[in-house]
Amino acid sequence: MSRAFNFSAGPAALPEPVLLQAQAELLEWGSERASVMEISHRGQAFVDCAAEAERDLRELMGVPDDYVVLFLQGGATTASALLPLNLAGPDASADYLLTGHWGEKAIENARASLHTRVVASGKAGGWRDIPDPATWDLDPKAAYFHYTPNETIHGVEFRFVPDTGTVPLVADFSSSLLSEPVDVSRFGVIYGGAQKNLGPAGLTLAIIRRDLLGHHGRDLPPIFDLGNQARNDSMFNTPPTFAWYLVGLVLKWLKTQGGAAGIGAANARKAALLYGAIDGSGGFYRNDVAHAARSRMNVPFFLPDAALDTPFLAQAQAAGLLGLKGHRAVGGMRASLYNAMPEAGVQALVDFMADFRHRQG
Ligand SMILES: *Cc1c(COP(=O)(O)O)cnc(C)c1O
C-alpha cells in the first residue's frame, strides 16, 4: 500500500516531508535522548522549540508586535466560547455574521456570556452566498464583529475583509489559516484549530491584539483568562506539546513553499483547476455556491444523481483519492484543498472526475 491523496476536511493531510521528519526524530528528538512527546514543556529544549514556532508564525503571517500569539488546547469551538468571555463584559453586545454552520456554532457558544446580534445570515439561501454587505445591520457600539472567513462545510469563503469601522473583527480562520497572505492588522482576533492547514488536532491558535485583552471585568477562572495565558506564554498549564512541535515543522515547510504568497498562489491554481473541471463538465458536476464566494479550501460538488455517490466514492478510493464524501448536512462530495494537498493531487482528482463522467456515457 502507499499513501493516497487525502481530501479530508479535517483532520486533514499533512505535508509528507513533515511526517517523514517527525518519524525520523520520533524516538530521539535533538539531543534529548527521548521523544519530544516525553519531555517537560518547561525544559529549555521545548521552550526553544515553542518560541521558534511562534517566531516562524509571526514571520509567515506578518503578525505585528502589538498582537499576542497563543497556542491553546480545546479547538476552535472552545476558543469561540472563551473569546466572548475575554473580549467584553456581560452587558456588552457582539455582532455575528452567519455564513454557515461554524458561524452558527460560534454564536451559540457566545450567547451565555454577552448579548449577541445577528448582523445578517445566509441560512435562508442555503448558505450558498455571503449576504450583501449593504444589508448588514451593523452595531457601531458592538464589542466585536465575528465572522467565519471560510465556512468549511458549505464551501463559502470571503474574498474580502469586512469593513466594520472601529469595531474589531474576530475571525474563525480554522480552515484557511496561512492559506494566503492576510493583513493581520485589519483584525482584532484571528483564531482557529490547527487540524486543517497547520498541523494535527489538539492545538488552537489565537492571535489577539493586545489592547483587547483585560477589559472583560469578569471574575474568570485563570485557566479561561486569555490575558493570563498570554502572560504565561501559553504555558499556564501543559500545552499540547507534540502538536505544537508538529505545527513548527509545518511552518518550516511553508517557508520552503514561498511562505503565504507562494502557498496562496498554489492554492489559487488548485482551486481554479477543480472549479474549472466542475464548470466544464457540461452540467455533470455541480457546485452551487455563488462564484464570488467560492471557497479555495473546501469545494463541495454534486453528481447528477445521488445514486452515483457510492460508486464515485468507491472508485475514487480505489484510484487513491480519499476523503471525498460530503458533509452529512450537505451530501454529495467535498474536496478539501488545504495547503498540504499537492497540485498533483488535484490533477489526479480532475482526471478521475473526467474519466468517471465519460464512463457514465
Ligand atoms: C473545523 C472547524 C471548527 C471546529 O474546530 P474544532 O477544533 O473541532 O473545535 C470551527 N470552525 C471552523 C471554520 C472549522 O473549519
Short mmCIF file of C-alpha atoms and ligand atoms in Angstrom, two decimals, residues 74-78 102 148 150 152 172 174-175 193 195-196, ligand 1:
data_model
loop_
_atom_site.label_atom_id
_atom_site.label_comp_id
_atom_site.label_asym_id
_atom_site.label_seq_id
_atom_site.Cartn_x
_atom_site.Cartn_y
_atom_site.Cartn_z
CA GLY A 74 -9.66 22.97 23.14
CA GLY A 75 -10.14 23.52 19.43
CA ALA A 76 -11.80 26.41 17.66
CA THR A 77 -15.04 25.51 19.41
CA THR A 78 -13.61 26.21 22.86
CA TRP A 102 -19.47 27.30 12.12
CA THR A 148 -16.00 32.89 9.51
CA ASN A 150 -14.07 30.26 5.22
CA THR A 152 -15.68 24.61 5.80
CA ASP A 172 -12.54 31.99 12.83
CA SER A 174 -9.77 27.41 11.18
CA SER A 175 -9.98 26.21 7.60
CA GLY A 193 -7.83 24.90 15.12
CA GLN A 195 -6.00 20.43 12.09
CA LYS A 196 -6.92 21.77 8.66
C1 LIG B 1 -13.28 22.55 11.90
C2 LIG B 1 -13.79 23.90 12.23
C3 LIG B 1 -14.19 24.23 13.53
C4 LIG B 1 -14.22 23.25 14.67
O1 LIG B 1 -12.95 23.10 15.16
P1 LIG B 1 -12.67 22.22 16.46
O2 LIG B 1 -11.20 22.29 16.54
O3 LIG B 1 -13.22 20.86 16.19
O4 LIG B 1 -13.34 22.86 17.61
C5 LIG B 1 -14.61 25.53 13.76
N1 LIG B 1 -14.64 26.44 12.77
C6 LIG B 1 -14.28 26.14 11.51
C7 LIG B 1 -14.34 27.19 10.44
C8 LIG B 1 -13.84 24.86 11.20
O5 LIG B 1 -13.47 24.56 9.95
#
